[in-house]
């Protein structure tokens, strides 16, 4: 089973069409063509991963200008449900991914109910699709974050170096989640938790396949960029009246940049939820985790027996070529390239 096995049927067709277009005639050898190709594929994958969130954000802007205020909450909720159903029906999302998104929905809705009652932000009144004063579409906004993360995990076939232990990640994520509630009653520990997040991922590197290129990026940088993007989206959503902060009660103005810290901490919770369902996998190949392990007399890595079950269970994992030399490097590079899904 290859990495494409986890793609949807629609993505299979897009993948085949994209490969025919990118590889038509001959392989690109000129540096400029290679750079442009990788840039366009990277942008296309990111846009594909953002489908749910982008459409939901556009819906908020349209509803803000076309629907009476009293009906906006219900219209947004119905639109979010229909959008989620369409993502499954038209093969843009898998059932496995839906499970993660629903988990994001539940975690987010619980926090929304508490935060609105504490006055952290407010929603416009009106509508019947409401739980304890919170419109149900609010949970779909957290689901949009989950949708992006699970899709980008698959589309870029993410691998990680020096990923923190799962139990340690879960503990810090739990503390972050509790602080979102507890800081209303006791000292706000967000900056202490931010320091813990930095310490936790300080040495973690993410490997992301684009088309033929493997990008390497510190996980903290990736999390920070996603948090920044969410902050931009939050500005659009508050402008559209989806919700508002106390400082925006009199008139709308941009959300304070300090909220980026809150979104970065939320990213840790998001990463913990995603890796709970799709465990982080170390990269293989030259310089990868498997090649740094000491070898036994049989020529296997010391950790290969422990990882054999994980390799068998993970359809993303590529076989590691045993022979050394230029020929084996070419074969490994070819396998890495040919199995990389374009999305």
XYZ file of C-alpha atoms in Angstrom, residues 161-165 168-169 193-206 217-223 268:
29
model
C 12.821 14.277 13.539
C 13.132 14.287 17.342
C 9.390 14.376 17.908
C 8.495 14.605 21.634
C 7.056 11.622 23.425
C 4.635 14.393 27.337
C 2.850 16.162 24.485
C 3.174 27.185 28.956
C 4.534 28.923 25.870
C 8.045 28.363 27.236
C 7.188 24.676 27.758
C 5.957 24.418 24.169
C 9.192 25.973 22.915
C 11.248 23.578 25.028
C 9.152 20.623 23.891
C 9.598 21.280 20.164
C 12.921 23.157 20.179
C 14.741 20.314 18.383
C 11.842 18.932 16.336
C 12.122 19.229 12.555
C 9.313 18.615 10.078
C 11.302 23.264 8.732
C 11.392 23.594 12.529
C 7.989 22.592 13.866
C 7.836 25.753 15.981
C 8.097 27.865 12.827
C 5.315 25.870 11.168
C 3.069 26.209 14.225
C -0.325 22.491 20.574
